Coordinates of C-alpha atoms in Angstrom, one line a residue:
X1 CA 131.0 -122.0 -107.6
X2 CA 131.2 -120.5 -104.1
X3 CA 135.0 -120.9 -104.1
X4 CA 135.2 -119.2 -107.5
X5 CA 133.2 -116.3 -106.4
X6 CA 135.4 -115.9 -103.3
X7 CA 138.4 -115.9 -105.6
X8 CA 136.8 -113.2 -107.7
X9 CA 136.0 -111.2 -104.6
X10 CA 139.6 -111.4 -103.3
X11 CA 141.0 -110.6 -106.7
X12 CA 138.7 -107.6 -107.1
X13 CA 139.8 -106.1 -103.8
X14 CA 143.5 -106.6 -104.6
X15 CA 143.2 -105.1 -108.1
X16 CA 141.2 -102.1 -106.7
X17 CA 143.9 -101.6 -104.1
X18 CA 146.6 -101.6 -106.7
X19 CA 144.5 -99.2 -108.9
X20 CA 144.2 -96.8 -105.9
X21 CA 147.9 -97.0 -105.3
X22 CA 148.7 -96.2 -108.9
X23 CA 146.0 -93.5 -109.0
X24 CA 144.1 -95.0 -111.9
X25 CA 140.4 -95.5 -112.3
X26 CA 139.5 -98.6 -110.4
X27 CA 136.2 -99.4 -112.3
X28 CA 138.0 -99.2 -115.6
X29 CA 141.0 -101.3 -114.5
X30 CA 138.7 -103.9 -113.0
X31 CA 136.6 -104.2 -116.2
X32 CA 139.7 -104.6 -118.3
X33 CA 141.1 -107.1 -115.9
X34 CA 137.9 -109.1 -115.9
X35 CA 137.9 -109.2 -119.7
X36 CA 141.5 -110.6 -119.6
X37 CA 140.7 -113.1 -116.9
X38 CA 137.6 -114.4 -118.6
X39 CA 140.0 -116.5 -120.8
X40 CA 141.5 -118.2 -117.7
X41 CA 140.1 -121.7 -117.0
X42 CA 137.8 -121.5 -114.0
X43 CA 137.0 -117.8 -114.4
X44 CA 135.5 -118.4 -117.8
X45 CA 132.4 -120.0 -116.1
X46 CA 131.6 -117.2 -113.7
X47 CA 128.0 -116.2 -114.4
X48 CA 126.3 -113.1 -113.2
X49 CA 123.4 -114.0 -110.9
X50 CA 120.7 -111.2 -111.1
X51 CA 119.5 -111.9 -107.6
X52 CA 123.1 -111.4 -106.3
X53 CA 123.3 -108.0 -107.9
X54 CA 119.8 -106.8 -107.2
X55 CA 119.4 -108.1 -103.6
X56 CA 122.9 -108.2 -102.3
X57 CA 125.2 -105.7 -104.1
X58 CA 122.7 -102.9 -105.2
X59 CA 120.9 -102.1 -101.9
X60 CA 124.1 -101.4 -99.8
X61 CA 125.7 -99.4 -102.6
X62 CA 122.6 -97.2 -102.9
X63 CA 122.4 -96.9 -99.1
X64 CA 126.0 -95.9 -98.8
X65 CA 125.6 -93.3 -101.6
X66 CA 122.4 -92.0 -100.0
X67 CA 124.1 -91.6 -96.6
X68 CA 126.9 -89.5 -98.2
X69 CA 124.6 -87.3 -100.3
X70 CA 123.5 -83.9 -99.4
X71 CA 119.7 -83.7 -99.1
X72 CA 120.1 -79.9 -99.0
X73 CA 122.0 -79.6 -102.3
X74 CA 119.8 -82.2 -104.0
X75 CA 116.7 -80.2 -103.0
X76 CA 118.2 -77.0 -104.4
X77 CA 118.8 -78.8 -107.7
X78 CA 115.7 -81.0 -107.7
X79 CA 114.6 -79.9 -111.2
X80 CA 117.8 -80.6 -112.8
X81 CA 118.3 -84.0 -111.0
X82 CA 114.7 -85.0 -111.9
X83 CA 115.2 -84.4 -115.6
X84 CA 118.4 -86.5 -115.5
X85 CA 117.1 -89.2 -113.2
X86 CA 113.5 -89.5 -114.4
X87 CA 113.3 -87.9 -117.8
X88 CA 116.5 -89.2 -119.4
X89 CA 115.9 -92.9 -118.5
X90 CA 112.4 -92.8 -120.0
X91 CA 113.6 -91.0 -123.2
X92 CA 116.5 -93.4 -123.5
X93 CA 114.2 -96.4 -123.1
X94 CA 112.0 -95.1 -126.0
X95 CA 114.9 -94.1 -128.3
X96 CA 117.0 -97.2 -127.8
X97 CA 113.9 -99.4 -128.0
X98 CA 112.9 -97.9 -131.3
X99 CA 116.4 -98.3 -132.8
X100 CA 116.8 -101.8 -131.5
X101 CA 113.3 -102.7 -132.9
X102 CA 114.5 -101.6 -136.3
X103 CA 117.9 -103.2 -136.4
X104 CA 117.2 -106.5 -134.6
X105 CA 114.5 -108.5 -136.5
X106 CA 114.0 -111.0 -133.6
X107 CA 112.8 -108.3 -131.3
X108 CA 109.2 -107.5 -130.7
X109 CA 108.5 -103.9 -129.8
X110 CA 108.1 -104.8 -126.1
X111 CA 111.3 -106.8 -126.1
X112 CA 113.1 -103.8 -127.7
X113 CA 111.7 -101.4 -125.1
X114 CA 112.9 -103.9 -122.4
X115 CA 116.4 -103.5 -123.8
X116 CA 116.0 -99.7 -123.8
X117 CA 115.0 -99.8 -120.1
X118 CA 117.9 -102.1 -119.2
X119 CA 120.6 -99.8 -120.6
X120 CA 118.8 -96.6 -119.6
X121 CA 120.4 -95.9 -116.2
X122 CA 124.0 -94.6 -116.2
X123 CA 126.1 -95.8 -113.3
X124 CA 127.8 -92.6 -112.0
X125 CA 130.0 -94.3 -109.5
X126 CA 133.1 -94.2 -111.6
X127 CA 132.2 -90.7 -113.0
X128 CA 131.9 -89.2 -109.5
X129 CA 135.1 -91.0 -108.5
X130 CA 137.0 -89.4 -111.4
X131 CA 135.2 -86.0 -110.7
X132 CA 136.1 -86.0 -107.1
X133 CA 139.7 -86.7 -107.8
X134 CA 140.0 -84.0 -110.4
X135 CA 138.0 -81.4 -108.4
X136 CA 134.7 -81.1 -110.3
X137 CA 132.5 -78.3 -108.9
X138 CA 130.1 -79.4 -106.3
X139 CA 127.0 -78.5 -108.4
X140 CA 128.2 -80.9 -111.1
X141 CA 129.0 -83.6 -108.5
X142 CA 125.5 -83.1 -107.0
X143 CA 123.9 -83.6 -110.4
X144 CA 125.9 -86.8 -111.1
X145 CA 125.3 -88.1 -107.6
X146 CA 121.6 -87.4 -107.5
X147 CA 121.2 -88.9 -110.9
X148 CA 123.0 -92.1 -109.9
X149 CA 120.8 -92.4 -106.8
X150 CA 117.4 -92.1 -108.6
X151 CA 117.8 -93.2 -112.2
X152 CA 118.0 -96.9 -111.2
X153 CA 114.5 -96.6 -109.7
X154 CA 113.1 -95.1 -112.9
X155 CA 114.8 -97.5 -115.2
X156 CA 114.1 -100.7 -113.2
X157 CA 110.4 -99.7 -112.9
X158 CA 110.2 -99.1 -116.6
X159 CA 112.0 -102.4 -117.1
X160 CA 109.4 -104.3 -115.1
X161 CA 106.6 -102.7 -117.2
X162 CA 108.3 -103.5 -120.5
X163 CA 109.2 -107.0 -119.5
X164 CA 105.7 -107.8 -118.3
X165 CA 104.4 -106.7 -121.8
X166 CA 107.1 -108.7 -123.5
X167 CA 106.3 -112.0 -121.7
X168 CA 102.6 -111.5 -122.0
X169 CA 101.8 -110.6 -118.3
X170 CA 100.5 -107.1 -119.1
X171 CA 97.2 -106.3 -120.9
X172 CA 98.3 -103.0 -122.3
X173 CA 100.5 -99.9 -121.9
X174 CA 97.8 -98.0 -119.9
X175 CA 98.0 -100.8 -117.3
X176 CA 101.8 -100.5 -117.4
X177 CA 101.7 -96.8 -116.8
X178 CA 99.5 -97.4 -113.7
X179 CA 102.0 -100.0 -112.5
X180 CA 104.9 -97.5 -113.0
X181 CA 103.1 -94.8 -110.9
X182 CA 102.1 -97.2 -108.2
X183 CA 105.7 -98.6 -107.9
X184 CA 107.3 -95.2 -107.7
X185 CA 104.8 -93.8 -105.2
X186 CA 104.9 -96.9 -103.1
X187 CA 108.7 -96.9 -103.1
X188 CA 108.6 -93.3 -101.7
X189 CA 106.1 -94.3 -99.0
X190 CA 108.0 -97.3 -98.0
X191 CA 111.3 -95.3 -97.9
X192 CA 109.8 -92.6 -95.7
X193 CA 108.3 -95.0 -93.3
X194 CA 111.5 -97.0 -93.1
X195 CA 113.6 -93.9 -92.6
X196 CA 111.5 -92.6 -89.8
X197 CA 111.3 -96.1 -88.1
X198 CA 115.1 -96.7 -88.3
X199 CA 115.9 -93.2 -87.1
X200 CA 113.5 -93.6 -84.1
X201 CA 114.8 -97.0 -83.1
X202 CA 118.5 -96.1 -83.4
X203 CA 118.1 -92.9 -81.4
X204 CA 116.6 -94.8 -78.5
X205 CA 119.4 -97.4 -78.3
X206 CA 122.5 -95.4 -77.3
X207 CA 124.6 -98.4 -78.3
X208 CA 127.0 -97.7 -81.3
X209 CA 127.6 -101.3 -82.0
X210 CA 123.9 -102.2 -82.3
X211 CA 123.1 -99.0 -84.2
X212 CA 125.7 -99.8 -86.8
X213 CA 124.4 -103.4 -87.0
X214 CA 120.9 -102.1 -87.7
X215 CA 122.4 -99.8 -90.3
X216 CA 124.1 -102.7 -92.1
X217 CA 120.8 -104.7 -92.2
X218 CA 118.6 -101.8 -93.1
X219 CA 119.2 -101.6 -96.9
X220 CA 118.5 -105.3 -97.4
X221 CA 115.4 -105.2 -95.4
X222 CA 114.0 -102.1 -96.9
X223 CA 114.7 -103.3 -100.4
X224 CA 113.1 -106.7 -99.8
X225 CA 110.0 -105.2 -98.1
X226 CA 109.5 -102.7 -100.9
X227 CA 109.9 -105.4 -103.6
X228 CA 107.5 -107.7 -101.9
X229 CA 105.0 -104.9 -101.7
X230 CA 105.4 -104.6 -105.5
X231 CA 106.9 -101.1 -105.3
X232 CA 110.3 -99.7 -106.1
X233 CA 112.9 -101.2 -103.8
X234 CA 115.6 -98.9 -105.2
X235 CA 113.6 -95.8 -104.5
X236 CA 112.7 -97.0 -101.0
X237 CA 116.3 -97.6 -100.1
X238 CA 117.4 -94.2 -101.5
X239 CA 114.7 -92.2 -99.7
X240 CA 115.4 -94.0 -96.4
X241 CA 119.1 -93.5 -96.7
X242 CA 118.8 -89.8 -97.5
X243 CA 116.6 -89.3 -94.4
X244 CA 118.9 -91.2 -92.1
X245 CA 121.9 -89.5 -93.5
X246 CA 120.3 -86.1 -92.8
X247 CA 119.3 -87.1 -89.3
X248 CA 122.5 -88.8 -88.2
X249 CA 124.1 -85.5 -87.3
X250 CA 121.5 -84.9 -84.6
X251 CA 120.2 -88.4 -83.7
X252 CA 123.5 -90.3 -83.4
X253 CA 126.5 -90.1 -81.2
X254 CA 130.1 -89.5 -82.3
X255 CA 131.0 -93.2 -81.8
X256 CA 128.2 -94.3 -84.1
X257 CA 129.1 -91.7 -86.8
X258 CA 132.8 -92.7 -86.7
X259 CA 131.9 -96.4 -86.8
X260 CA 129.3 -96.1 -89.6
X261 CA 131.7 -94.0 -91.7
X262 CA 134.5 -96.7 -91.5
X263 CA 132.2 -99.6 -92.0
X264 CA 130.4 -98.2 -95.1
X265 CA 133.5 -97.0 -96.7
X266 CA 135.0 -100.5 -96.5
X267 CA 131.8 -102.2 -97.6
X268 CA 131.4 -99.8 -100.6
X269 CA 134.9 -100.4 -101.7
X270 CA 134.5 -104.3 -101.6
X271 CA 131.1 -104.4 -103.4
X272 CA 132.0 -101.9 -106.1
X273 CA 135.3 -103.7 -106.9
X274 CA 133.4 -107.0 -107.0
X275 CA 130.7 -105.7 -109.3
X276 CA 133.1 -104.2 -111.9
X277 CA 135.2 -107.3 -112.1
X278 CA 132.1 -109.4 -112.6
X279 CA 131.2 -107.2 -115.6
X280 CA 134.4 -108.2 -117.4
X281 CA 134.1 -111.9 -116.6
X282 CA 130.8 -112.2 -118.5
X283 CA 132.4 -112.0 -121.9
X284 CA 132.7 -115.8 -122.8
X285 CA 129.2 -116.6 -121.9
X286 CA 127.7 -113.6 -123.8
X287 CA 129.7 -114.3 -126.9
X288 CA 129.0 -118.0 -126.9
X289 CA 125.2 -117.3 -127.1
X290 CA 125.7 -115.6 -130.5
X291 CA 127.5 -118.4 -132.3
X292 CA 124.5 -118.8 -134.7
X293 CA 124.2 -115.2 -135.8
X294 CA 126.0 -113.2 -138.5
X295 CA 128.9 -111.1 -137.1
X296 CA 128.2 -108.3 -139.5
X297 CA 124.6 -108.0 -138.4
X298 CA 125.5 -108.2 -134.8
X299 CA 128.2 -105.5 -135.2
X300 CA 125.7 -103.2 -137.0
X301 CA 123.1 -103.6 -134.2
X302 CA 125.8 -103.1 -131.5
X303 CA 127.1 -99.9 -133.1
X304 CA 123.5 -98.6 -133.6
X305 CA 122.4 -99.2 -130.0
X306 CA 125.7 -98.0 -128.4
X307 CA 125.7 -94.8 -130.6
X308 CA 122.0 -94.1 -129.8
X309 CA 122.7 -94.5 -126.1
X310 CA 125.5 -92.0 -126.1
X311 CA 123.7 -89.6 -128.5
X312 CA 120.5 -89.5 -126.5
X313 CA 122.3 -88.4 -123.3
X314 CA 124.2 -85.7 -125.1
X315 CA 121.1 -84.3 -126.9
X316 CA 119.0 -84.5 -123.7
X317 CA 121.6 -82.7 -121.5
X318 CA 122.2 -79.9 -124.1
X319 CA 118.5 -79.5 -124.7
X320 CA 117.7 -79.2 -121.0
X321 CA 120.8 -76.9 -120.4
X322 CA 119.5 -74.6 -123.2
X323 CA 116.1 -74.3 -121.4
X324 CA 117.5 -73.6 -118.0
X325 CA 118.0 -70.1 -116.7
X326 CA 120.7 -69.2 -116.0
X327 CA 122.4 -71.6 -118.5
X328 CA 125.2 -73.7 -117.1
X329 CA 128.7 -73.2 -118.5
X330 CA 129.4 -75.1 -121.8
X331 CA 132.2 -77.1 -120.2
X332 CA 130.1 -78.3 -117.3
X333 CA 127.3 -79.2 -119.7
X334 CA 129.5 -81.4 -121.8
X335 CA 131.1 -83.1 -118.8
X336 CA 127.6 -84.1 -117.5
X337 CA 126.7 -85.3 -121.0
X338 CA 129.8 -87.3 -121.3
X339 CA 129.4 -89.0 -117.9
X340 CA 127.1 -91.7 -119.1
X341 CA 128.8 -94.9 -118.1
X342 CA 126.6 -97.9 -117.6
X343 CA 127.2 -100.5 -114.9
X344 CA 126.4 -103.8 -113.3
X345 CA 122.7 -103.0 -112.7
X346 CA 122.1 -103.1 -116.5
X347 CA 123.8 -106.5 -116.8
X348 CA 121.9 -107.9 -113.9
X349 CA 118.6 -106.8 -115.4
X350 CA 119.6 -108.3 -118.8
X351 CA 120.5 -111.6 -117.2
X352 CA 117.2 -111.5 -115.3
X353 CA 115.2 -111.6 -118.5
X354 CA 113.4 -115.1 -118.6
X355 CA 114.2 -117.6 -121.3
X356 CA 110.5 -118.1 -122.3
X357 CA 107.4 -116.1 -122.2
X358 CA 104.2 -117.1 -120.4
X359 CA 103.0 -118.9 -123.4
X360 CA 106.1 -121.1 -123.3
X361 CA 107.7 -119.7 -126.4
X362 CA 111.3 -118.5 -126.4
X363 CA 111.8 -114.9 -125.3
X364 CA 112.2 -112.9 -128.5
X365 CA 115.8 -112.0 -129.2
X366 CA 117.1 -112.7 -125.6
X367 CA 120.6 -113.6 -126.7
X368 CA 120.9 -110.4 -128.7
X369 CA 119.4 -108.4 -125.8
X370 CA 122.1 -109.8 -123.4
X371 CA 125.0 -109.2 -125.9
X372 CA 123.8 -105.6 -126.7
X373 CA 123.6 -104.8 -123.0
X374 CA 127.2 -106.1 -122.5
X375 CA 128.4 -104.0 -125.5
X376 CA 126.8 -100.8 -124.1
X377 CA 128.1 -101.4 -120.5
X378 CA 131.7 -102.2 -121.5
X379 CA 131.7 -99.7 -124.4
X380 CA 130.6 -96.8 -122.2
X381 CA 133.0 -97.8 -119.4
X382 CA 136.0 -97.9 -121.8
X383 CA 135.0 -94.9 -123.9
X384 CA 134.0 -92.5 -121.2
X385 CA 136.3 -93.9 -118.5
X386 CA 139.4 -93.4 -120.7
X387 CA 138.4 -90.0 -121.9
X388 CA 136.5 -88.3 -119.0
X389 CA 139.6 -87.2 -117.1
X390 CA 140.9 -85.6 -120.4
X391 CA 137.5 -84.0 -121.0
X392 CA 137.4 -82.5 -117.5
X393 CA 140.8 -81.0 -117.9
X394 CA 140.2 -79.9 -121.5
X395 CA 136.9 -78.1 -120.5
X396 CA 138.5 -76.5 -117.5
X397 CA 135.8 -77.6 -115.2
X398 CA 137.8 -77.5 -112.0
X399 CA 135.9 -75.8 -109.2
X400 CA 136.9 -73.5 -106.4
X401 CA 135.0 -75.5 -103.8
X402 CA 138.1 -76.4 -101.9
X403 CA 138.9 -72.8 -101.0
X404 CA 135.2 -71.9 -100.5
X405 CA 134.9 -74.8 -98.1
X406 CA 138.0 -73.8 -96.2
X407 CA 136.6 -70.2 -95.9
X408 CA 133.2 -71.4 -94.7
X409 CA 134.8 -73.9 -92.3
X410 CA 137.1 -71.2 -90.9
X411 CA 134.2 -68.8 -90.4
X412 CA 132.1 -71.5 -88.8
X413 CA 135.0 -72.6 -86.6
X414 CA 135.5 -69.0 -85.4
X415 CA 131.8 -68.7 -84.5
X416 CA 131.9 -72.1 -82.7
X417 CA 135.0 -71.2 -80.8
X418 CA 133.4 -67.9 -79.6
X419 CA 130.4 -69.8 -78.5
X420 CA 132.6 -72.3 -76.6
X421 CA 134.5 -69.4 -75.0
X422 CA 131.2 -67.8 -73.9
X423 CA 130.0 -71.1 -72.4
X424 CA 133.3 -71.5 -70.5
X425 CA 132.9 -68.0 -69.0
X426 CA 129.4 -68.8 -68.0
X427 CA 130.5 -72.0 -66.2
X428 CA 133.4 -70.1 -64.5
X429 CA 131.0 -67.5 -63.2
X430 CA 128.6 -70.1 -61.7
X431 CA 128.8 -70.5 -58.0
X432 CA 128.7 -74.3 -58.3
X433 CA 131.9 -74.4 -60.4
X434 CA 135.0 -75.7 -58.7
X435 CA 137.2 -75.5 -61.7
X436 CA 140.8 -74.4 -61.1
X437 CA 142.1 -71.3 -62.9
X438 CA 144.9 -73.4 -64.5
X439 CA 142.4 -75.8 -66.0
X440 CA 140.4 -72.9 -67.4
X441 CA 143.5 -71.4 -68.9
X442 CA 144.4 -74.6 -70.6
X443 CA 140.9 -74.8 -72.1
X444 CA 141.1 -71.2 -73.3
X445 CA 144.5 -71.9 -75.1
X446 CA 143.1 -75.0 -76.7
X447 CA 140.0 -73.2 -77.9
X448 CA 142.0 -70.4 -79.3
X449 CA 144.4 -72.8 -81.1
X450 CA 141.4 -74.5 -82.8
X451 CA 139.9 -71.2 -83.7
X452 CA 143.2 -69.9 -85.3
X453 CA 144.0 -73.2 -87.0
X454 CA 141.2 -73.0 -89.6
X455 CA 142.3 -69.5 -90.6
X456 CA 145.9 -70.5 -90.7
X457 CA 145.4 -73.3 -93.2
X458 CA 142.9 -71.4 -95.3
X459 CA 143.7 -72.3 -98.9
X460 CA 147.3 -73.0 -98.2
X461 CA 149.5 -76.1 -98.0
X462 CA 151.6 -77.2 -95.1
X463 CA 154.7 -75.9 -97.0
X464 CA 153.2 -72.4 -97.3
X465 CA 151.9 -72.4 -93.7
X466 CA 155.4 -73.2 -92.3
X467 CA 155.7 -73.5 -88.6
X468 CA 152.5 -71.9 -87.5
X469 CA 151.5 -72.3 -83.8
X470 CA 148.8 -74.8 -84.8
X471 CA 151.3 -76.8 -86.8
X472 CA 153.8 -76.8 -84.0
X473 CA 151.1 -77.9 -81.5
X474 CA 150.0 -80.7 -83.8
X475 CA 153.5 -82.0 -84.4
X476 CA 154.4 -82.0 -80.8
X477 CA 151.1 -83.7 -79.7
X478 CA 151.5 -86.4 -82.4
X479 CA 155.0 -87.2 -81.1
X480 CA 153.6 -87.4 -77.5
X481 CA 150.8 -89.7 -78.7
X482 CA 153.4 -91.9 -80.4
X483 CA 155.4 -92.1 -77.2
X484 CA 152.3 -93.0 -75.1
X485 CA 151.3 -95.7 -77.6
X486 CA 154.8 -97.2 -77.5
X487 CA 154.7 -97.4 -73.7
X488 CA 151.3 -99.0 -73.6
X489 CA 152.3 -101.6 -76.1
X490 CA 155.5 -102.3 -74.2
X491 CA 153.5 -102.8 -70.9
X492 CA 151.2 -105.3 -72.7
X493 CA 154.2 -107.2 -74.0
X494 CA 155.7 -107.3 -70.6
X495 CA 152.4 -108.7 -69.2
X496 CA 151.6 -105.7 -67.0
X497 CA 148.3 -105.0 -68.8
X498 CA 145.9 -107.2 -70.7
X499 CA 145.1 -106.9 -74.4
X500 CA 141.6 -105.6 -73.6
X501 CA 143.1 -102.8 -71.6
X502 CA 145.5 -102.0 -74.4
X503 CA 142.7 -101.8 -76.9
X504 CA 140.7 -99.5 -74.7
X505 CA 143.6 -97.0 -74.2
X506 CA 144.6 -97.2 -77.8
X507 CA 141.1 -96.3 -78.9
X508 CA 141.3 -93.0 -77.0
X509 CA 144.7 -92.3 -78.5
X510 CA 143.5 -93.1 -82.0
X511 CA 140.5 -90.8 -81.6
X512 CA 142.7 -87.9 -80.6
X513 CA 145.2 -88.7 -83.4
X514 CA 142.2 -88.7 -85.9
X515 CA 141.2 -85.3 -84.6
X516 CA 144.7 -83.9 -85.1
X517 CA 145.1 -85.4 -88.6
X518 CA 141.5 -84.3 -89.7

């Protein structure tokens, strides 16, 4: 089984790389590829391990998303995010649970609500990926990103409460509500304590390698500690990641930030690719479990649950938009309502439902529960994934964030350059300064070039800019760096310097090239 999972992992990364090369939605392509590969001998026996998803895949993905999220923007839109990330999963749980209870005779009410909680949290990974590529306004991206960070905590906590009632471990819904509140509050407490502790430890190390290593271990440790304390591991990881991401700008050095960014981007790419390919590969096992049931009845149940899932999101988003002041644009509202794709977390929760209750009886309607979850996950990925780019273009929901960001960056760069120039003048006036006038003049020219570059590229392409001074400087310096790099490599090949020396000097050249190509 280990060899098969390794093959799936390699295949997922290769397919995702091809998707990026062809500029198509990687999540959608991976799900379709998984559905096709599920008929290949060897791959038809790949089963989704709930612990693999909930303890290995989910924590680092949440952590990476939290590090990239803007705490400031999320705080500004806390009310809207809360209605999407808390209110919508709970409403979806109730609505889908009620419909499932009516259309699947095998379900008890608690089992139906378990299904509702399982498919309640949308997975906004692919939605935000499409939105970023097509230029959605930042306010929409903040809503989708904030929702994806927090809705898993709401839905998985509701899932635990409903599942406890379904297997007979809970004495009533009042007790379940208490469990929900304690899990949510406890997750916040664990997350805050973890965020403060990790920030304190990393700020005292001054060792980029060790700091990044701690960052890699942190999501797994935080999630496990929170779950062992019977609180929300998802919420703990999200809160800790938001705090650390906010404090990294002041409590971490440049080397740590560069290293963290590269490591987490690569890890996020691998885990997301693996998760979406796993979704498609589950088809044979899910279908096999339903061999004793009427296809017509299963089709009706699937259509009812999928339709309810989609409709609840649309109604909830529009109802909430109507109550907001000022009301968001109609196009933005529909894009948010249509970005309701489900993901691997829902499948993991479905496969985690036990086969029997505490009394030893079979879990009511477990096979139908797993199948209906699969239908909703794949159905929303295909439906929304295929149509969302068209919907975004049709609604005209392209933002002006790129130009606004360029203007803000240019203004900030101008202010920073003035501060740098003032500091240089202060140093030159100090009696302890032994700086040569020629060195000071070089620094002034470099500072002026950086100050002007942001204004020169404001809202314009390289073709429009032409041969501006900053463009000429950049091109010449890149050619100089290439020449330096070639000489260092030749010296290594000739045996004049060691590989360790080469790596050290190339790192300096790479950092400068990264600055020029920023």
